[in-house]
mmCIF file of C-alpha atoms and ligand atoms in Angstrom:
data_model
loop_
_atom_site.group_PDB
_atom_site.id
_atom_site.type_symbol
_atom_site.label_atom_id
_atom_site.label_comp_id
_atom_site.label_asym_id
_atom_site.label_seq_id
_atom_site.Cartn_x
_atom_site.Cartn_y
_atom_site.Cartn_z
ATOM 1 C CA MET A 1 -14.232 -7.449 9.821
ATOM 2 C CA LYS A 2 -15.040 -6.101 6.437
ATOM 3 C CA ALA A 3 -12.529 -6.602 3.926
ATOM 4 C CA ILE A 4 -12.610 -4.580 0.589
ATOM 5 C CA LYS A 5 -10.915 -5.125 -2.705
ATOM 6 C CA SER A 6 -10.906 -3.803 -6.365
ATOM 7 C CA VAL A 7 -10.286 -5.383 -9.742
ATOM 8 C CA ARG A 8 -9.364 -3.483 -12.378
ATOM 9 C CA GLN A 9 -10.190 -4.024 -16.459
ATOM 10 C CA SER A 10 -9.726 -2.198 -19.572
ATOM 11 C CA TYR A 11 -13.017 -1.187 -21.737
ATOM 12 C CA VAL A 12 -14.033 0.182 -25.085
ATOM 13 C CA PRO A 13 -15.164 4.047 -24.195
ATOM 14 C CA ASP A 14 -18.080 5.616 -25.974
ATOM 15 C CA PRO A 15 -18.777 9.272 -26.494
ATOM 16 C CA ARG A 16 -21.804 9.073 -23.705
ATOM 17 C CA THR A 17 -19.368 8.161 -21.255
ATOM 18 C CA PHE A 18 -16.615 10.557 -22.399
ATOM 19 C CA ASP A 19 -19.367 13.235 -21.577
ATOM 20 C CA PHE A 20 -19.980 12.062 -17.973
ATOM 21 C CA LEU A 21 -16.427 11.712 -17.366
ATOM 22 C CA GLU A 22 -15.917 15.316 -18.088
ATOM 23 C CA THR A 23 -18.991 16.458 -16.416
ATOM 24 C CA PHE A 24 -18.028 14.574 -13.189
ATOM 25 C CA ARG A 25 -14.713 16.302 -13.172
ATOM 26 C CA ASP A 26 -16.203 19.674 -13.639
ATOM 27 C CA MET A 27 -18.495 18.766 -10.824
ATOM 28 C CA VAL A 28 -15.903 17.773 -8.928
ATOM 29 C CA ASN A 29 -13.850 20.955 -9.524
ATOM 30 C CA HIS A 30 -16.836 22.951 -9.030
ATOM 31 C CA CYS A 31 -17.285 21.534 -5.257
ATOM 32 C CA ILE A 32 -13.839 22.177 -4.662
ATOM 33 C CA ARG A 33 -13.932 25.690 -5.355
ATOM 34 C CA THR A 34 -17.029 26.147 -3.573
ATOM 35 C CA GLY A 35 -15.062 24.555 -0.477
ATOM 36 C CA LEU A 36 -12.233 26.431 -0.706
ATOM 37 C CA GLN A 37 -14.259 29.906 -0.961
ATOM 38 C CA ASN A 38 -16.325 28.665 2.230
ATOM 39 C CA ASN A 39 -13.607 27.170 4.031
ATOM 40 C CA ALA A 40 -15.476 23.672 4.077
ATOM 41 C CA TRP A 41 -14.154 20.545 3.778
ATOM 42 C CA ALA A 42 -16.416 18.002 5.861
ATOM 43 C CA LEU A 43 -18.874 16.205 3.640
ATOM 44 C CA LYS A 44 -22.034 17.658 5.116
ATOM 45 C CA ARG A 45 -21.513 21.270 5.111
ATOM 46 C CA LEU A 46 -20.145 20.677 1.714
ATOM 47 C CA SER A 47 -23.045 19.192 0.398
ATOM 48 C CA LYS A 48 -25.297 21.943 1.888
ATOM 49 C CA LEU A 49 -22.961 24.478 0.329
ATOM 50 C CA SER A 50 -22.681 22.951 -3.144
ATOM 51 C CA TYR A 51 -25.715 20.513 -4.026
ATOM 52 C CA ARG A 52 -27.930 23.371 -5.192
ATOM 53 C CA GLU A 53 -24.995 24.727 -7.286
ATOM 54 C CA LEU A 54 -24.755 21.306 -9.183
ATOM 55 C CA ILE A 55 -28.236 21.838 -10.612
ATOM 56 C CA GLN A 56 -26.804 23.285 -13.601
ATOM 57 C CA TYR A 57 -25.260 19.722 -14.666
ATOM 58 C CA ASP A 58 -27.180 17.374 -16.504
ATOM 59 C CA ILE A 59 -26.336 14.159 -14.955
ATOM 60 C CA PRO A 60 -28.333 11.702 -12.651
ATOM 61 C CA SER A 61 -28.143 12.978 -9.271
ATOM 62 C CA TYR A 62 -26.487 10.279 -7.469
ATOM 63 C CA TYR A 63 -23.482 11.396 -9.516
ATOM 64 C CA LYS A 64 -23.840 14.657 -7.644
ATOM 65 C CA LEU A 65 -23.714 13.114 -4.468
ATOM 66 C CA CYS A 66 -20.457 11.061 -5.190
ATOM 67 C CA ALA A 67 -18.638 14.113 -6.920
ATOM 68 C CA ILE A 68 -19.423 16.234 -3.514
ATOM 69 C CA SER A 69 -18.171 13.175 -1.519
ATOM 70 C CA LYS A 70 -14.822 13.042 -3.916
ATOM 71 C CA ALA A 71 -14.299 16.728 -3.481
ATOM 72 C CA ALA A 72 -14.431 16.468 0.222
ATOM 73 C CA GLY A 73 -12.044 13.690 0.341
ATOM 74 C CA ILE A 74 -9.620 15.892 -1.804
ATOM 75 C CA LEU A 75 -10.227 18.818 0.521
ATOM 76 C CA SER A 76 -9.747 16.882 3.637
ATOM 77 C CA ASN A 77 -6.334 15.441 2.474
ATOM 78 C CA ARG A 78 -5.507 19.087 1.479
ATOM 79 C CA ARG A 79 -6.319 20.203 5.023
ATOM 80 C CA GLN A 80 -4.296 17.434 6.412
ATOM 81 C CA SER A 81 -1.048 18.148 4.170
ATOM 82 C CA ILE A 82 -1.505 21.835 5.549
ATOM 83 C CA LYS A 83 -1.605 20.641 9.299
ATOM 84 C CA ARG A 84 1.630 18.925 8.655
ATOM 85 C CA GLY A 85 3.307 22.086 7.220
ATOM 86 C CA ILE A 86 3.279 21.013 3.795
ATOM 87 C CA ASN A 87 3.078 23.669 1.239
ATOM 88 C CA THR A 88 -0.318 22.863 -0.729
ATOM 89 C CA LYS A 89 -1.522 24.552 -3.994
ATOM 90 C CA ASN A 90 -5.444 24.779 -4.499
ATOM 91 C CA PRO A 91 -6.271 21.191 -5.318
ATOM 92 C CA HIS A 92 -8.034 20.396 -8.791
ATOM 93 C CA LEU A 93 -9.250 17.229 -10.487
ATOM 94 C CA LYS A 94 -7.186 16.698 -13.703
ATOM 95 C CA LYS A 95 -8.414 13.646 -15.292
ATOM 96 C CA PRO A 96 -12.008 13.200 -16.433
ATOM 97 C CA ILE A 97 -13.447 10.139 -14.235
ATOM 98 C CA LEU A 98 -16.515 9.009 -12.902
ATOM 99 C CA ILE A 99 -17.245 7.482 -9.510
ATOM 100 C CA SER A 100 -20.510 6.124 -8.093
ATOM 101 C CA CYS A 101 -21.529 3.832 -5.579
ATOM 102 C CA TYR A 102 -25.471 4.117 -6.681
ATOM 103 C CA GLY A 103 -27.506 2.872 -9.354
ATOM 104 C CA PHE A 104 -25.173 0.335 -11.231
ATOM 105 C CA LYS A 105 -25.975 -3.276 -12.001
ATOM 106 C CA LEU A 106 -24.270 -6.376 -12.661
ATOM 107 C CA GLU A 107 -26.294 -8.663 -15.131
ATOM 108 C CA GLY A 108 -24.910 -11.760 -15.524
ATOM 109 C CA ASP A 109 -21.173 -10.938 -17.273
ATOM 110 C CA VAL A 110 -22.258 -7.272 -18.152
ATOM 111 C CA PHE A 111 -21.262 -4.360 -15.713
ATOM 112 C CA LYS A 112 -24.044 -1.677 -16.108
ATOM 113 C CA ILE A 113 -23.068 2.116 -16.048
ATOM 114 C CA PRO A 114 -26.442 4.031 -15.324
ATOM 115 C CA LEU A 115 -26.760 7.079 -17.756
ATOM 116 C CA GLY A 116 -30.093 8.296 -16.403
ATOM 117 C CA GLY A 117 -33.508 7.472 -17.615
ATOM 118 C CA ARG A 118 -33.474 3.876 -17.256
ATOM 119 C CA LYS A 119 -30.666 3.608 -19.875
ATOM 120 C CA TYR A 120 -27.190 1.911 -19.376
ATOM 121 C CA PHE A 121 -23.760 1.743 -20.771
ATOM 122 C CA ASP A 122 -22.786 -1.859 -21.157
ATOM 123 C CA ILE A 123 -19.190 -3.284 -19.822
ATOM 124 C CA PRO A 124 -18.694 -6.934 -20.914
ATOM 125 C CA LEU A 125 -16.761 -8.153 -18.086
ATOM 126 C CA ASN A 126 -13.225 -9.946 -18.920
ATOM 127 C CA HIS A 127 -12.371 -13.279 -18.125
ATOM 128 C CA HIS A 128 -10.090 -12.259 -14.814
ATOM 129 C CA THR A 129 -13.064 -10.115 -13.668
ATOM 130 C CA ARG A 130 -15.475 -12.405 -14.050
ATOM 131 C CA GLU A 131 -13.398 -15.294 -12.093
ATOM 132 C CA VAL A 132 -13.026 -12.577 -9.207
ATOM 133 C CA ILE A 133 -16.693 -11.538 -8.791
ATOM 134 C CA HIS A 134 -17.985 -14.935 -9.430
ATOM 135 C CA GLY A 135 -15.701 -16.754 -7.568
ATOM 136 C CA ASN A 136 -17.011 -14.566 -4.288
ATOM 137 C CA GLY A 137 -20.603 -14.463 -5.463
ATOM 138 C CA ASN A 138 -21.690 -17.392 -3.219
ATOM 139 C CA ASP A 139 -20.611 -15.575 -0.053
ATOM 140 C CA ALA A 140 -23.610 -14.199 1.521
ATOM 141 C CA THR A 141 -21.880 -11.116 2.410
ATOM 142 C CA PHE A 142 -20.326 -10.441 -0.758
ATOM 143 C CA LYS A 143 -21.444 -6.962 -2.381
ATOM 144 C CA ILE A 144 -20.090 -4.916 -4.988
ATOM 145 C CA ASN A 145 -19.579 -1.475 -3.472
ATOM 146 C CA SER A 146 -18.683 1.452 -6.226
ATOM 147 C CA PHE A 147 -17.075 1.806 -9.497
ATOM 148 C CA VAL A 148 -14.590 4.190 -10.807
ATOM 149 C CA LEU A 149 -14.591 4.637 -14.326
ATOM 150 C CA THR A 150 -11.768 6.665 -16.275
ATOM 151 C CA ALA A 151 -10.834 7.025 -20.126
ATOM 152 C CA GLY A 152 -10.010 3.449 -20.889
ATOM 153 C CA ALA A 153 -10.397 1.290 -17.467
ATOM 154 C CA ILE A 154 -12.999 0.609 -15.086
ATOM 155 C CA SER A 155 -12.152 -0.445 -11.457
ATOM 156 C CA ILE A 156 -14.665 -2.516 -9.310
ATOM 157 C CA SER A 157 -14.637 -2.348 -5.597
ATOM 158 C CA TYR A 158 -16.365 -5.020 -3.744
ATOM 159 C CA SER A 159 -16.097 -6.452 -0.132
ATOM 160 C CA LYS A 160 -17.229 -9.357 2.354
ATOM 161 C CA ASP A 161 -17.399 -9.779 5.950
ATOM 162 C CA VAL A 162 -14.360 -11.944 7.023
ATOM 163 C CA PRO A 163 -14.320 -13.522 10.623
ATOM 164 C CA GLU A 164 -10.994 -12.569 12.163
ATOM 165 C CA ILE A 165 -8.384 -15.479 12.853
ATOM 166 C CA GLN A 166 -7.918 -16.138 16.525
ATOM 167 C CA CYS A 167 -4.106 -15.757 16.701
ATOM 168 C CA ASN A 168 -2.121 -17.018 19.646
ATOM 169 C CA SER A 169 1.163 -15.464 18.258
ATOM 170 C CA THR A 170 2.700 -12.780 16.218
ATOM 171 C CA ALA A 171 5.227 -12.315 13.512
ATOM 172 C CA GLY A 172 7.275 -9.199 13.185
ATOM 173 C CA ILE A 173 7.994 -7.486 9.630
ATOM 174 C CA ASP A 174 11.060 -5.613 9.063
ATOM 175 C CA ARG A 175 11.209 -3.551 5.990
ATOM 176 C CA ASN A 176 14.771 -3.221 4.579
ATOM 177 C CA LEU A 177 16.507 -1.866 1.537
ATOM 178 C CA ARG A 178 17.706 -5.198 0.485
ATOM 179 C CA ASN A 179 15.373 -7.532 2.158
ATOM 180 C CA VAL A 180 12.003 -8.148 3.656
ATOM 181 C CA THR A 181 12.173 -10.055 6.940
ATOM 182 C CA VAL A 182 9.290 -11.863 8.499
ATOM 183 C CA GLY A 183 9.166 -13.937 12.049
ATOM 184 C CA ASP A 184 9.057 -14.241 15.300
ATOM 185 C CA CYS A 185 11.695 -15.815 17.703
ATOM 186 C CA SER A 186 11.311 -19.735 16.712
ATOM 187 C CA GLN A 187 11.410 -18.923 12.590
ATOM 188 C CA VAL A 188 12.062 -16.180 10.382
ATOM 189 C CA VAL A 189 11.748 -15.769 6.676
ATOM 190 C CA GLN A 190 13.747 -13.536 4.948
ATOM 191 C CA TYR A 191 12.638 -12.256 1.337
ATOM 192 C CA ASP A 192 15.867 -11.096 -0.912
ATOM 193 C CA ILE A 193 14.576 -8.099 -2.920
ATOM 194 C CA SER A 194 17.950 -6.838 -4.091
ATOM 195 C CA LYS A 195 16.227 -7.374 -7.496
ATOM 196 C CA ALA A 196 13.855 -4.517 -6.765
ATOM 197 C CA ALA A 197 17.126 -2.204 -5.611
ATOM 198 C CA ARG A 198 18.842 -3.379 -9.222
ATOM 199 C CA ILE A 199 15.507 -2.724 -11.027
ATOM 200 C CA ALA A 200 15.773 0.927 -9.413
ATOM 201 C CA GLU A 201 19.384 1.146 -10.048
ATOM 202 C CA ASN A 202 19.004 0.389 -13.743
ATOM 203 C CA THR A 203 16.310 2.923 -14.202
ATOM 204 C CA ARG A 204 18.127 5.765 -12.486
ATOM 205 C CA SER A 205 21.130 4.954 -14.681
ATOM 206 C CA ILE A 206 18.904 4.983 -18.011
ATOM 207 C CA THR A 207 17.352 8.211 -17.019
ATOM 208 C CA SER A 208 20.084 9.632 -15.977
ATOM 209 C CA SER A 209 21.946 9.343 -19.349
ATOM 210 C CA PHE A 210 19.366 11.213 -21.279
ATOM 211 C CA LYS A 211 21.604 13.923 -22.572
ATOM 212 C CA ARG A 212 18.934 15.971 -24.657
ATOM 213 C CA ASP A 213 17.909 19.067 -22.753
ATOM 214 C CA ASP A 214 14.119 19.195 -23.289
ATOM 215 C CA HIS A 215 12.264 18.998 -20.374
ATOM 216 C CA ARG A 216 9.040 17.903 -22.238
ATOM 217 C CA ILE A 217 10.892 14.711 -23.577
ATOM 218 C CA ARG A 218 12.566 14.387 -20.407
ATOM 219 C CA LYS A 219 9.369 14.442 -18.431
ATOM 220 C CA GLN A 220 7.782 12.069 -20.978
ATOM 221 C CA LEU A 221 10.623 9.375 -20.652
ATOM 222 C CA TYR A 222 10.926 9.690 -16.939
ATOM 223 C CA SER A 223 7.270 8.970 -16.560
ATOM 224 C CA LYS A 224 7.578 5.952 -19.044
ATOM 225 C CA TYR A 225 10.621 4.549 -17.366
ATOM 226 C CA GLY A 226 9.161 5.303 -13.862
ATOM 227 C CA THR A 227 5.934 3.365 -14.778
ATOM 228 C CA ARG A 228 7.660 0.301 -15.834
ATOM 229 C CA ARG A 229 10.082 0.703 -12.872
ATOM 230 C CA LYS A 230 7.019 0.587 -10.463
ATOM 231 C CA ASN A 231 4.813 -2.138 -12.200
ATOM 232 C CA ARG A 232 8.151 -4.422 -12.184
ATOM 233 C CA ILE A 233 8.843 -3.714 -8.427
ATOM 234 C CA ASN A 234 5.367 -4.120 -7.590
ATOM 235 C CA GLN A 235 5.174 -7.341 -9.272
ATOM 236 C CA LEU A 236 7.799 -8.519 -7.036
ATOM 237 C CA LEU A 237 6.286 -7.135 -3.823
ATOM 238 C CA HIS A 238 2.970 -8.762 -4.542
ATOM 239 C CA LYS A 239 4.945 -12.281 -4.603
ATOM 240 C CA ILE A 240 6.188 -11.550 -1.073
ATOM 241 C CA SER A 241 3.036 -10.014 0.323
ATOM 242 C CA GLN A 242 1.015 -12.931 -0.809
ATOM 243 C CA ASP A 243 3.750 -15.393 0.718
ATOM 244 C CA VAL A 244 3.866 -13.673 3.906
ATOM 245 C CA VAL A 245 -0.123 -13.310 4.167
ATOM 246 C CA TYR A 246 -0.368 -17.328 3.237
ATOM 247 C CA ASN A 247 2.125 -18.330 6.183
ATOM 248 C CA ALA A 248 0.739 -16.008 8.703
ATOM 249 C CA ALA A 249 -2.907 -17.864 7.703
ATOM 250 C CA GLN A 250 -0.973 -20.923 8.000
ATOM 251 C CA ASN A 251 0.398 -20.411 11.428
ATOM 252 C CA LYS A 252 -2.077 -18.458 13.068
ATOM 253 C CA HIS A 253 0.342 -15.536 13.185
ATOM 254 C CA ALA A 254 -0.947 -11.736 13.624
ATOM 255 C CA LEU A 255 1.313 -9.654 11.677
ATOM 256 C CA VAL A 256 3.137 -6.730 13.566
ATOM 257 C CA PHE A 257 4.084 -3.469 11.865
ATOM 258 C CA GLU A 258 7.018 -0.888 13.161
ATOM 259 C CA ASP A 259 6.656 2.437 12.522
ATOM 260 C CA ILE A 260 9.181 3.435 10.172
ATOM 261 C CA ARG A 261 7.651 7.009 8.958
ATOM 262 C CA HIS A 262 11.012 8.663 9.808
ATOM 263 C CA ILE A 263 12.884 6.544 7.124
ATOM 264 C CA ARG A 264 11.874 8.736 4.677
ATOM 265 C CA LYS A 265 13.134 11.570 6.569
ATOM 266 C CA MET A 266 16.567 10.349 7.176
ATOM 267 C CA TYR A 267 17.101 10.312 3.294
ATOM 268 C CA GLN A 268 15.952 13.700 2.093
ATOM 269 C CA LYS A 269 17.726 16.294 0.687
ATOM 270 C CA GLY A 270 20.061 18.352 3.102
ATOM 271 C CA ASN A 271 20.985 15.326 5.363
ATOM 272 C CA TRP A 272 24.614 15.341 4.058
ATOM 273 C CA GLN A 273 24.173 12.044 2.044
ATOM 274 C CA GLY A 274 24.729 12.088 -1.583
ATOM 275 C CA LYS A 275 22.170 12.310 -4.580
ATOM 276 C CA LYS A 276 22.831 8.745 -5.487
ATOM 277 C CA HIS A 277 22.949 7.333 -1.830
ATOM 278 C CA ARG A 278 19.255 8.731 -1.180
ATOM 279 C CA GLY A 279 18.279 7.308 -4.720
ATOM 280 C CA THR A 280 19.178 3.939 -3.540
ATOM 281 C CA MET A 281 17.561 4.654 -0.127
ATOM 282 C CA ASN A 282 14.461 5.616 -1.635
ATOM 283 C CA GLY A 283 14.428 2.768 -4.562
ATOM 284 C CA TRP A 284 11.323 1.064 -3.423
ATOM 285 C CA SER A 285 8.590 1.590 -1.620
ATOM 286 C CA PHE A 286 8.267 0.481 1.870
ATOM 287 C CA SER A 287 4.698 1.659 2.357
ATOM 288 C CA GLU A 288 3.792 -0.199 -1.085
ATOM 289 C CA ILE A 289 4.759 -3.505 0.661
ATOM 290 C CA LYS A 290 2.973 -2.522 3.991
ATOM 291 C CA ARG A 291 -0.528 -1.964 1.985
ATOM 292 C CA GLN A 292 -0.143 -4.815 0.031
ATOM 293 C CA ILE A 293 0.005 -6.978 3.224
ATOM 294 C CA GLU A 294 -2.811 -5.068 4.743
ATOM 295 C CA TYR A 295 -5.233 -5.539 2.487
ATOM 296 C CA LYS A 296 -4.232 -9.073 1.808
ATOM 297 C CA SER A 297 -4.627 -9.673 5.380
ATOM 298 C CA LYS A 298 -7.872 -8.219 5.894
ATOM 299 C CA TRP A 299 -9.284 -10.387 3.350
ATOM 300 C CA ARG A 300 -8.047 -13.586 5.208
ATOM 301 C CA GLY A 301 -8.882 -12.210 8.212
ATOM 302 C CA ILE A 302 -5.291 -11.953 9.691
ATOM 303 C CA PRO A 303 -5.253 -9.038 12.677
ATOM 304 C CA ILE A 304 -2.586 -6.545 11.880
ATOM 305 C CA ILE A 305 -0.836 -4.682 14.861
ATOM 306 C CA GLN A 306 0.703 -1.122 14.526
ATOM 307 C CA LEU A 307 3.504 -0.346 16.772
ATOM 308 C CA SER A 308 3.700 3.076 17.724
ATOM 309 C CA ARG A 309 6.988 4.772 17.509
ATOM 310 C CA GLN A 310 7.167 4.328 21.169
ATOM 311 C CA ASP A 311 6.731 0.754 21.104
ATOM 312 C CA THR A 312 9.202 0.644 18.029
ATOM 313 C CA ARG A 313 12.085 1.988 19.812
ATOM 314 C CA GLY A 314 15.130 -0.183 20.352
ATOM 315 C CA THR A 315 13.785 -2.917 18.432
ATOM 316 C CA SER A 316 17.065 -2.882 16.259
ATOM 317 C CA ARG A 317 19.365 -2.686 19.107
ATOM 318 C CA LEU A 318 18.514 -4.466 22.192
ATOM 319 C CA CYS A 319 18.839 -8.262 22.566
ATOM 320 C CA PRO A 320 15.685 -10.067 22.346
ATOM 321 C CA ARG A 321 16.858 -12.655 24.670
ATOM 322 C CA CYS A 322 18.176 -10.814 27.729
ATOM 323 C CA GLY A 323 17.146 -7.351 26.869
ATOM 324 C CA LYS A 324 20.742 -5.873 27.244
ATOM 325 C CA ARG A 325 21.962 -3.200 24.246
ATOM 326 C CA LEU A 326 24.009 -5.070 21.451
ATOM 327 C CA GLN A 327 27.091 -4.135 20.158
ATOM 328 C CA ASP A 328 27.973 -3.196 16.535
ATOM 329 C CA LYS A 329 31.656 -4.347 16.372
ATOM 330 C CA GLY A 330 31.932 -2.888 12.708
ATOM 331 C CA ALA A 331 31.930 -4.845 9.477
ATOM 332 C CA TRP A 332 35.601 -3.599 8.941
ATOM 333 C CA ASN A 333 36.677 -5.879 12.078
ATOM 334 C CA THR A 334 34.505 -8.350 11.596
ATOM 335 C CA PRO A 335 34.208 -9.188 8.154
ATOM 336 C CA ASP A 336 32.512 -12.719 8.673
ATOM 337 C CA HIS A 337 29.727 -10.870 10.606
ATOM 338 C CA ASN A 338 28.710 -8.273 8.539
ATOM 339 C CA ARG A 339 25.002 -6.871 9.503
ATOM 340 C CA GLU A 340 25.431 -8.985 12.424
ATOM 341 C CA LEU A 341 25.417 -7.827 16.026
ATOM 342 C CA TRP A 342 27.069 -9.173 18.897
ATOM 343 C CA CYS A 343 25.546 -9.690 22.702
ATOM 344 C CA ASP A 344 27.897 -9.719 25.517
ATOM 345 C CA THR A 345 25.362 -11.222 28.111
ATOM 346 C CA CYS A 346 24.476 -14.301 25.782
ATOM 347 C CA GLN A 347 28.001 -14.508 24.063
ATOM 348 C CA ARG A 348 26.704 -14.333 20.348
ATOM 349 C CA TRP A 349 26.577 -13.137 17.470
ATOM 350 C CA GLN A 350 22.536 -11.993 15.642
ATOM 351 C CA ASP A 351 21.452 -10.866 12.553
ATOM 352 C CA ARG A 352 20.295 -7.195 12.732
ATOM 353 C CA ASP A 353 17.093 -7.798 10.655
ATOM 354 C CA VAL A 354 16.230 -11.217 12.365
ATOM 355 C CA ILE A 355 16.633 -9.175 16.098
ATOM 356 C CA ALA A 356 14.641 -6.349 14.726
ATOM 357 C CA VAL A 357 11.513 -8.970 14.081
ATOM 358 C CA MET A 358 11.956 -10.995 16.848
ATOM 359 C CA ASN A 359 11.701 -8.023 19.259
ATOM 360 C CA GLN A 360 8.609 -6.590 16.929
ATOM 361 C CA SER A 361 6.932 -9.785 17.462
ATOM 362 C CA LEU A 362 7.596 -9.497 21.581
ATOM 363 C CA ARG A 363 6.254 -6.190 21.342
ATOM 364 C CA GLY A 364 3.291 -7.256 19.471
ATOM 365 C CA LEU A 365 2.230 -9.845 21.685
ATOM 366 C CA PRO A 366 0.597 -7.720 24.527
ATOM 367 C CA ARG A 367 -1.455 -6.136 21.781
ATOM 368 C CA LEU A 368 -3.228 -9.801 20.821
ATOM 369 C CA GLY A 369 -6.709 -9.082 22.161
ATOM 370 C CA SER A 370 -7.375 -13.128 22.990
ATOM 371 C CA SER A 371 -3.898 -13.671 24.827
ATOM 372 C CA LYS A 372 -3.839 -10.462 26.917
ATOM 373 C CA GLY A 373 -3.574 -12.423 30.245
ATOM 374 C CA ASP A 374 -0.489 -14.614 29.494
ATOM 375 C CA ALA A 375 1.404 -12.381 27.236
ATOM 376 C CA GLY A 376 4.200 -11.775 29.309
ATOM 377 C CA GLU A 377 4.467 -15.725 29.860
ATOM 378 C CA ALA A 378 4.509 -16.334 26.628
ATOM 379 C CA MET A 379 7.141 -13.494 25.977
ATOM 380 C CA ARG A 380 9.459 -15.447 28.310
ATOM 381 C CA GLY A 381 8.745 -18.788 27.416
ATOM 382 C CA ASN A 382 9.133 -17.675 23.567
ATOM 383 C CA VAL A 383 12.997 -16.609 23.763
ATOM 384 C CA ASP A 384 14.990 -19.749 24.821
ATOM 385 C CA ASN A 385 18.445 -20.431 24.028
ATOM 386 C CA ALA A 386 17.854 -21.445 20.522
ATOM 387 C CA LEU A 387 18.336 -19.133 17.497
ATOM 388 C CA PRO A 388 15.482 -18.948 15.313
ATOM 389 C CA LEU A 389 15.533 -21.095 12.378
ATOM 390 C CA ILE A 390 16.073 -18.590 9.192
ATOM 391 C CA LEU A 391 14.842 -19.393 5.836
ATOM 392 C CA ARG A 392 16.089 -17.068 3.050
ATOM 393 C CA VAL A 393 14.269 -16.939 0.120
ATOM 394 C CA ASP A 394 14.864 -15.234 -3.107
ATOM 395 C CA ALA A 395 11.784 -13.276 -3.810
ATOM 396 C CA SER A 396 12.082 -13.089 -7.848
ATOM 397 C CA LYS A 397 11.903 -16.895 -8.052
ATOM 398 C CA LEU A 398 8.626 -16.854 -5.911
ATOM 399 C CA GLN A 399 5.469 -18.305 -7.937
ATOM 400 C CA LEU A 400 2.382 -16.095 -7.886
ATOM 401 C CA ILE A 401 -0.467 -18.089 -7.484
ATOM 402 C CA GLY A 402 -2.414 -16.796 -10.048
ATOM 403 C CA HIS A 403 -4.923 -14.083 -9.427
ATOM 404 C CA ASN A 404 -6.863 -16.467 -7.122
ATOM 405 C CA PRO A 405 -9.937 -14.350 -5.771
ATOM 406 C CA SER A 406 -9.683 -16.354 -2.746
ATOM 407 C CA THR A 407 -5.952 -15.749 -1.729
HETATM 408 ZN ZN1 ZN B 1 21.437 -11.132 25.172
#
């Protein structure tokens, strides 16, 4: 299994690189125009159409190939959006940027960006980047794939082959507004992320208190507080994803995600909810935590199982033990059992989020390649009378274990 990661650092730009960044952007936009005119999006066709047109640009030819491929990516994204019925403008690349998977060199602690004619622009790597790259350097399959240069930062993408861990069991992941719950029928860890919701709440109250009716200033402030909010929340999510992946590796659990693409649709304009409620529900990124867990899992060789919407059906409503539909008696009648559901057959209360991960882990089991034969057996064997052990963790108090490249 090939796992890919990237590391980003800032650098001091130089007029030569600025020229390259601008030229690259112009080339990408040129290719996009060509693609739009000819209704082409596939890389092969786009290359045929536009490679010769790019002769006019004075830049090494491998950058031209990368520009075409970048344009192809943008065009196929646009095509996907149109397919899904999203109203799409003609795309163009705004930021000056330089991407290449060819020609660069790493000499000691210096990353060399090719400028053509055996000339290079040198970027000294900082401490963190050095650690990441040299920390993996002794792995035979380690490779630097490409770099992306912007006006102030360079991002280096690297990969290695990771053997997949043979897992015998699964752990479900449930993403909620106030917590992230991970586990199976014997143990469940619940990460409290109400802090993320609070950060989002604060940002909203700050930004909504701006009274000046100047859209330029408003836009600037929104972007400033938006970035700050994103950084703070992502930091929290990084702690969770790191812990989840670490535990999965320790227990040899494959991780099971449910399909929650419908969730954003539930909280869109026009669904009878107030603006504030919608804002709360969209306060943190359900897909960001998934993205983080996925790439960190890949790096450690942990399999990920994605349930379809069909597979996901009923995970939050059916009793994992007897399969009967659970009853929601309402928080009003049963204040002690807020967010819990009652099973009449088993005669007990169960936490909503815990049920969801138990069901998910069970539904993921048959998809485990190695234990296909005895999945049914495992399902029955696993769900005994005992309720799972529930560990509650305050995500904001988790330690982020450095930026250890091997984790
Ligand atoms: Zn039951």
